[in-house]
CSV table of C-alpha atoms in Angstrom, one decimal:
chain,number,residue,atom,x,y,z
A,170,UNK,CA,100.9,-164.7,47.6
A,171,UNK,CA,101.7,-164.5,51.4
A,172,UNK,CA,98.6,-166.5,52.3
A,173,UNK,CA,99.4,-169.1,49.6
A,174,UNK,CA,102.9,-169.6,51.1
A,175,UNK,CA,101.5,-169.8,54.6
A,176,UNK,CA,99.0,-172.5,53.5
A,177,UNK,CA,101.9,-174.5,51.9
A,178,UNK,CA,103.9,-174.2,55.2
A,179,UNK,CA,100.9,-175.6,57.1
A,180,UNK,CA,100.9,-178.6,54.8
A,181,UNK,CA,98.1,-177.7,52.4
A,182,UNK,CA,98.3,-179.0,48.9
A,183,UNK,CA,97.6,-176.3,46.3
A,184,UNK,CA,95.3,-177.4,43.5
A,185,UNK,CA,94.6,-175.4,40.3
A,186,UNK,CA,91.1,-173.9,40.2
A,187,UNK,CA,89.2,-171.3,38.2
A,188,UNK,CA,90.3,-167.8,38.0
A,189,UNK,CA,88.2,-165.5,40.2
A,190,UNK,CA,87.9,-161.9,39.2
A,191,UNK,CA,88.2,-159.4,42.0
A,192,UNK,CA,88.4,-155.7,41.5
A,193,UNK,CA,89.1,-152.9,43.9
A,194,UNK,CA,87.4,-149.5,44.0
A,195,UNK,CA,90.6,-148.1,42.3
A,196,UNK,CA,89.7,-150.0,39.1
A,197,UNK,CA,89.4,-146.9,37.0
A,198,UNK,CA,92.7,-145.5,38.3
A,199,UNK,CA,94.6,-148.7,37.4
A,200,UNK,CA,92.6,-149.6,34.3
A,201,UNK,CA,94.3,-150.2,31.0
A,202,UNK,CA,93.1,-148.3,28.0
A,203,UNK,CA,91.3,-151.5,26.8
A,204,UNK,CA,89.4,-151.7,30.1
A,205,UNK,CA,88.5,-148.0,30.1
A,206,UNK,CA,87.2,-148.4,26.5
A,207,UNK,CA,85.2,-151.5,27.4
A,208,UNK,CA,83.6,-149.7,30.4
A,209,UNK,CA,82.7,-146.8,28.1
A,210,UNK,CA,81.3,-149.1,25.5
A,211,UNK,CA,79.2,-151.0,28.0
A,212,UNK,CA,78.0,-147.7,29.7
A,213,UNK,CA,76.7,-146.5,26.3
A,214,UNK,CA,74.5,-149.6,26.0
A,215,UNK,CA,72.4,-148.1,28.8
A,216,UNK,CA,71.6,-145.0,26.7
A,217,UNK,CA,69.0,-146.8,24.5
A,218,UNK,CA,65.5,-145.3,24.8
A,219,UNK,CA,64.2,-148.9,25.4
A,220,UNK,CA,66.4,-149.4,28.5
A,221,UNK,CA,65.5,-148.3,32.0
A,222,UNK,CA,67.7,-149.0,35.1
A,223,UNK,CA,65.7,-149.7,38.2
A,224,UNK,CA,67.0,-149.7,41.8
A,225,UNK,CA,66.0,-151.7,44.8
A,226,UNK,CA,63.1,-149.6,45.9
A,227,UNK,CA,61.6,-149.6,42.4
A,228,UNK,CA,61.1,-153.4,42.3
A,229,UNK,CA,57.5,-154.6,42.3
A,230,UNK,CA,56.3,-158.0,43.3
A,231,UNK,CA,56.1,-158.9,39.6
A,232,UNK,CA,59.7,-157.7,39.1
A,233,UNK,CA,60.9,-160.0,41.9
A,234,UNK,CA,59.0,-162.9,40.4
A,235,UNK,CA,60.7,-162.2,37.1
A,236,UNK,CA,64.1,-161.8,38.8
A,237,UNK,CA,63.8,-165.5,40.0
A,238,UNK,CA,62.8,-166.5,36.5
A,239,UNK,CA,65.8,-164.7,34.9
A,240,UNK,CA,68.2,-166.2,37.4
A,241,UNK,CA,66.8,-169.7,36.7
A,242,UNK,CA,67.0,-169.1,33.0
A,243,UNK,CA,70.7,-168.3,33.2
A,244,UNK,CA,72.1,-170.3,36.0
A,245,UNK,CA,69.9,-173.4,36.0
A,246,UNK,CA,68.7,-173.8,32.4
A,247,UNK,CA,71.7,-172.4,30.5
A,248,UNK,CA,74.4,-173.7,32.9
A,249,UNK,CA,73.6,-176.4,35.4
A,250,UNK,CA,71.0,-177.4,37.9
A,251,UNK,CA,74.0,-178.0,40.3
A,252,UNK,CA,74.0,-174.2,40.8
A,253,UNK,CA,72.1,-172.8,43.8
A,254,UNK,CA,68.4,-173.0,43.3
A,255,UNK,CA,66.8,-170.0,45.0
A,256,UNK,CA,63.2,-170.2,46.0
A,257,UNK,CA,60.8,-167.3,45.2
A,258,UNK,CA,60.5,-166.7,48.9
A,259,UNK,CA,64.2,-166.3,49.2
A,260,UNK,CA,64.1,-163.6,46.5
A,261,UNK,CA,61.2,-161.8,48.3
A,262,UNK,CA,62.9,-162.1,51.7
A,263,UNK,CA,66.3,-160.8,50.5
A,264,UNK,CA,64.6,-157.9,48.9
A,265,UNK,CA,62.4,-157.1,51.9
A,266,UNK,CA,65.2,-157.5,54.4
A,267,UNK,CA,67.7,-155.7,52.1
A,268,UNK,CA,70.2,-158.5,52.7
A,269,UNK,CA,70.7,-158.3,49.0
A,270,UNK,CA,70.4,-155.0,47.1
A,271,UNK,CA,68.7,-155.4,43.7
A,272,UNK,CA,69.3,-153.5,40.5
A,273,UNK,CA,67.5,-154.3,37.3
A,274,UNK,CA,67.3,-153.5,33.6
A,275,UNK,CA,63.9,-153.0,32.0
A,276,UNK,CA,63.9,-153.4,28.2
A,277,UNK,CA,60.7,-152.1,26.5
A,278,UNK,CA,59.1,-151.9,30.0
A,279,UNK,CA,59.8,-155.5,31.1
A,280,UNK,CA,62.5,-156.6,33.6
A,281,UNK,CA,65.0,-158.5,31.4
A,282,UNK,CA,68.2,-158.3,33.6
A,283,UNK,CA,68.8,-158.3,37.3
A,284,UNK,CA,71.5,-158.6,40.0
A,285,UNK,CA,71.3,-158.8,43.7
A,286,UNK,CA,74.4,-157.6,45.6
A,287,UNK,CA,75.5,-158.8,49.0
A,288,UNK,CA,77.4,-156.1,50.7
A,289,UNK,CA,79.5,-156.7,53.8
A,290,UNK,CA,82.4,-154.6,55.2
A,291,UNK,CA,82.9,-152.6,52.0
A,292,UNK,CA,83.0,-155.8,49.9
A,293,UNK,CA,80.3,-156.9,47.4
A,294,UNK,CA,79.3,-160.0,45.4
A,295,UNK,CA,76.3,-160.9,43.3
A,296,UNK,CA,74.8,-164.2,44.4
A,297,UNK,CA,71.7,-163.4,42.3
A,298,UNK,CA,72.3,-162.5,38.6
A,299,UNK,CA,70.1,-163.3,35.7
A,300,UNK,CA,69.0,-162.0,32.3
A,301,UNK,CA,66.8,-163.1,29.4
A,302,UNK,CA,69.0,-165.5,27.4
A,303,UNK,CA,66.4,-165.6,24.6
A,304,UNK,CA,67.0,-161.9,23.7
A,305,UNK,CA,69.8,-161.2,21.2
A,306,UNK,CA,73.3,-161.1,22.7
A,307,UNK,CA,73.9,-157.9,20.7
A,308,UNK,CA,71.4,-156.1,23.1
A,309,UNK,CA,74.2,-156.5,25.7
A,310,UNK,CA,72.2,-157.3,28.8
A,311,UNK,CA,75.1,-159.1,30.5
A,312,UNK,CA,77.4,-156.3,29.6
A,313,UNK,CA,75.1,-153.7,31.0
A,314,UNK,CA,74.6,-155.7,34.3
A,315,UNK,CA,78.4,-156.0,34.6
A,316,UNK,CA,78.9,-152.3,34.0
A,317,UNK,CA,76.3,-151.4,36.6
A,318,UNK,CA,77.7,-153.7,39.2
A,319,UNK,CA,81.3,-152.6,38.6
A,320,UNK,CA,80.3,-148.9,38.7
A,321,UNK,CA,78.4,-149.5,42.0
A,322,UNK,CA,81.6,-150.9,43.5
A,323,UNK,CA,83.6,-147.9,42.3
A,324,UNK,CA,81.1,-145.3,43.4
A,325,UNK,CA,80.8,-146.8,46.8
A,326,UNK,CA,84.5,-147.7,47.2
A,327,UNK,CA,83.9,-151.5,47.5
A,328,UNK,CA,86.0,-154.5,46.7
A,329,UNK,CA,84.1,-156.5,44.2
A,330,UNK,CA,84.1,-160.3,44.0
A,331,UNK,CA,83.1,-160.8,40.3
A,332,UNK,CA,83.1,-164.6,40.6
A,333,UNK,CA,84.7,-166.8,37.9
A,334,UNK,CA,83.8,-167.6,34.3
A,335,UNK,CA,82.9,-165.5,31.3
A,336,UNK,CA,86.3,-163.8,31.6
A,337,UNK,CA,86.0,-161.9,28.3
A,338,UNK,CA,83.2,-159.8,29.9
A,339,UNK,CA,85.0,-159.0,33.1
A,340,UNK,CA,87.1,-155.9,33.8
A,341,UNK,CA,90.5,-156.7,35.3
């Protein structure tokens, strides 16, 4: 609020925009009952025998190739080709250099969901996120990815920029 007022004093014109979801590491302490229940429900989705969570060091070359495919499937094919179009080399480079930290979900042995987190000064965001949009929504891939990312921010005490859109799946 203070920054907003300062911008107005400097002569900026405020324009309405999308709501951006940002959560702090104290999310669980301040969470409503509804949010706690949603987190619990989403966590339980990971208990399926067909689901395996993989971490950065577990990604193979094939997983990284699939990660790009899943990002493209979601952000380019489902939404808009105006979204960032990452090259395969970008995905390889960000993994190799650890400039993004990758987490994935294998379903029946195949990578079907992924996010890459940029972490800077105890803040995190997911510029890379994708999942197989052809699998049934009831499987809950997006919900599992959201849970894993939020949980990572809580465990590591990070402020988490959750971006905008799909508000019904965000924890606030």
